[in-house]
Short mmCIF file of C-alpha atoms in Angstrom, two decimals:
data_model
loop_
_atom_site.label_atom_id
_atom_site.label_comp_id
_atom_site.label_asym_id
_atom_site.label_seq_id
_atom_site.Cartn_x
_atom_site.Cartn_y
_atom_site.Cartn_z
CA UNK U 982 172.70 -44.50 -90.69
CA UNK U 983 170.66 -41.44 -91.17
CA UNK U 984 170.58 -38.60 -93.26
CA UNK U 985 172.75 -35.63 -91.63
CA UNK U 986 170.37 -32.72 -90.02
CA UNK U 987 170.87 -29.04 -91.81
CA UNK U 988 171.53 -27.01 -89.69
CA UNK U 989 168.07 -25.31 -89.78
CA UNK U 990 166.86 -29.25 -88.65
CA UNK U 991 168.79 -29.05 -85.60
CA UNK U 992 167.92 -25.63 -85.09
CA UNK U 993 164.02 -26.77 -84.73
CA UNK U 994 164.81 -30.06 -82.81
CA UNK U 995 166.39 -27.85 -80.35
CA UNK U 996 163.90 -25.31 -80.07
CA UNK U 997 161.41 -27.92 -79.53
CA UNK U 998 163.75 -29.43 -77.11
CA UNK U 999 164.17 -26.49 -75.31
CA UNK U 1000 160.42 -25.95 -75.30
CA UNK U 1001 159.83 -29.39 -73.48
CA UNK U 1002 162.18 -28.68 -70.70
CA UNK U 1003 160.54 -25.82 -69.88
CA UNK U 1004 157.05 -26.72 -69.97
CA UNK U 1005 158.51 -30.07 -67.76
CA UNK U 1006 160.27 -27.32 -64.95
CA UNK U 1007 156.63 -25.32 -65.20
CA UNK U 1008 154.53 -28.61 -64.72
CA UNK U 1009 152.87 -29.71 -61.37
CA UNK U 1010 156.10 -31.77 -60.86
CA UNK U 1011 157.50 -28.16 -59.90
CA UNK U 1012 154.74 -27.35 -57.77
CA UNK U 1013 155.44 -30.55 -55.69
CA UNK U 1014 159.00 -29.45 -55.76
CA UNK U 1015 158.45 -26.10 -54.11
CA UNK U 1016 156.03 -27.58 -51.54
CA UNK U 1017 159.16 -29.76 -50.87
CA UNK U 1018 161.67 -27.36 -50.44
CA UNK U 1019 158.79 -25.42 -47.78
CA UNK U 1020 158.18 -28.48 -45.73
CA UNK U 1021 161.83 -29.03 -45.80
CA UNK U 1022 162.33 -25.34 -44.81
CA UNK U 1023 159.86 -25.50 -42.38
CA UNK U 1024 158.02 -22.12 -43.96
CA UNK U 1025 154.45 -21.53 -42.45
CA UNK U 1026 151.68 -23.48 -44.58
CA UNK U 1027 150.07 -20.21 -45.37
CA UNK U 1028 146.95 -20.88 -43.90
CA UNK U 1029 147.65 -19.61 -40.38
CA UNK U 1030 144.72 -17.94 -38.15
CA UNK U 1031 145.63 -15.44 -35.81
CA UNK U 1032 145.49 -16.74 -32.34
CA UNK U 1033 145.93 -20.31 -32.62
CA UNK U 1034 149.37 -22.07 -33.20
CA UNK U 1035 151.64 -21.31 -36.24
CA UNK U 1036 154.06 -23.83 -35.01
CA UNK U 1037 155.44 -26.06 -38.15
CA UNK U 1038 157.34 -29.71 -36.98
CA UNK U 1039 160.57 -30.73 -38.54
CA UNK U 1040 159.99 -34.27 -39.71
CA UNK U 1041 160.69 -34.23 -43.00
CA UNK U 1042 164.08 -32.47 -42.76
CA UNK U 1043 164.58 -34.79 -39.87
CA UNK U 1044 163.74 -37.81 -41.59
CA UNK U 1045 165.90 -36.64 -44.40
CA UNK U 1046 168.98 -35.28 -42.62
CA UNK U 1047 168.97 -38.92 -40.62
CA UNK U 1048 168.87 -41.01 -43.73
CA UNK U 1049 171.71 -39.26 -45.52
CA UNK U 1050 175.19 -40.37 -43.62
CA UNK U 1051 173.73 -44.28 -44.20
CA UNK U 1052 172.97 -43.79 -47.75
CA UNK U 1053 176.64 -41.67 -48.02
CA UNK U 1054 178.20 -44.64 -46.79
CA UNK U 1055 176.99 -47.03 -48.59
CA UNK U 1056 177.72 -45.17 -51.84
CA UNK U 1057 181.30 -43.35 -51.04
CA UNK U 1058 182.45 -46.34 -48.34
CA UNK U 1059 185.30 -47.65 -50.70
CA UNK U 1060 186.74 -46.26 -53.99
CA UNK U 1061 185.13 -48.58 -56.51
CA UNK U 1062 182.01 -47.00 -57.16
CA UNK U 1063 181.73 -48.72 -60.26
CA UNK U 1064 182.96 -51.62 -61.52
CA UNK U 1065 183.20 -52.82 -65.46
CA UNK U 1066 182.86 -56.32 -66.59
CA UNK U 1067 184.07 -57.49 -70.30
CA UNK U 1068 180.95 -58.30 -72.40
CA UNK U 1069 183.68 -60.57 -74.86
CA UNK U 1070 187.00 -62.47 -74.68
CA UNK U 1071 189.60 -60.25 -74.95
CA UNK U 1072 188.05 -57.04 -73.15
CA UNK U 1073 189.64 -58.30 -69.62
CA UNK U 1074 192.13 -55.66 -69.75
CA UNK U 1075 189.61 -52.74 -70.92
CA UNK U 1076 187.37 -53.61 -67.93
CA UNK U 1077 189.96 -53.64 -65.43
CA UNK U 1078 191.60 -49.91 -66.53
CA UNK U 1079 187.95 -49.11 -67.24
CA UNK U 1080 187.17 -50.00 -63.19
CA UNK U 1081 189.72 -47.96 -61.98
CA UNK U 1082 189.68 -44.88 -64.56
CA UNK U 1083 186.38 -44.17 -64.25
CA UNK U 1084 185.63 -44.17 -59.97
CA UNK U 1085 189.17 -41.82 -60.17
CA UNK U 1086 187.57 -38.87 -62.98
CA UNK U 1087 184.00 -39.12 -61.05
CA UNK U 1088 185.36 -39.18 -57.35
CA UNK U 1089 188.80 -37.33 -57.31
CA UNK U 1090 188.51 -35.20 -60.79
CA UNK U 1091 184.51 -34.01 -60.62
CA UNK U 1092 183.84 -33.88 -56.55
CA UNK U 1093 181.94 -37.39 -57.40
CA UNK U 1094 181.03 -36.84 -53.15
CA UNK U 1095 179.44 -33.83 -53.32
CA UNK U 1096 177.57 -35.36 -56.43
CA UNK U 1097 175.78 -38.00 -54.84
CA UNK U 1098 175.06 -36.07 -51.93
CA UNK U 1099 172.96 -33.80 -53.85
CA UNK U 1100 171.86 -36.40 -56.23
CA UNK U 1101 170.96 -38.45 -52.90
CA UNK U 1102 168.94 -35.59 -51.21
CA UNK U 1103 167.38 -34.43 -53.72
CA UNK U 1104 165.70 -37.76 -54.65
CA UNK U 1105 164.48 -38.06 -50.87
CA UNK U 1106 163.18 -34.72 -51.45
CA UNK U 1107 161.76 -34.32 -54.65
CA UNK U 1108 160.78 -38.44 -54.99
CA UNK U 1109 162.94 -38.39 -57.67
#
């Protein structure tokens, strides 16, 4: 076991922490992100000429919207959205209250649903 950090220690791993989230949400990964959310959106391109079409197709919402009740299902279709297995004799019981606590807090206690939904869409949107 390591030494404890001071508190100064954590202080700076934090900072630098915080530092390397940032620079990750200003990266060209957000750039890609916000050209997501447009195509998604359908916004105009930005590149329009006055005269000829400005019309912008739905396909990617489309294709997204279509592949989200499937990929609901298959994750929400029963209650045991996880499922523990003992690693050593004797942990039968553990796994078994394990298997049911833990679908019950995600599902019923933190909207586990509306978690995967948006964990779902946004890895279709954002290739996640």
């Amino acid at each position: 076991m390591g030494t404890p950090l001071t508190d100064d220690d954590l202080l700076g791993l934090l900072r630098k922490e915080e530092s390397a989230a940032s620079n990750y949400q200003q990266s060209a990964l957000s750039q890609t992100r916000l050209a997501a959310l447009a195509y998604y959106d359908r916004d105009l391109y930005g590149d329009e000429q006055e005269g000829l079409s400005q019309v912008v197709t739905s396909e990617f919402a489309d294709v997204i919207d279509s592949l989200m009740p499937p990929l609901m299902r298959v994750f929400t279709s029963t209650d045991d959205v996880a499922e523990f297995t003992p690693v050593r004799p004797g942990e039968e019981q553990w796994a078994r209250e394990a298997s049911q606590y833990v679908p019950y807090v995600f599902m019923r206690q933190n909207d586990g649903f509306r978690i995967l939904y948006w964990l779902i869409k946004d890895a279709l949107m954002y290739r996640l």
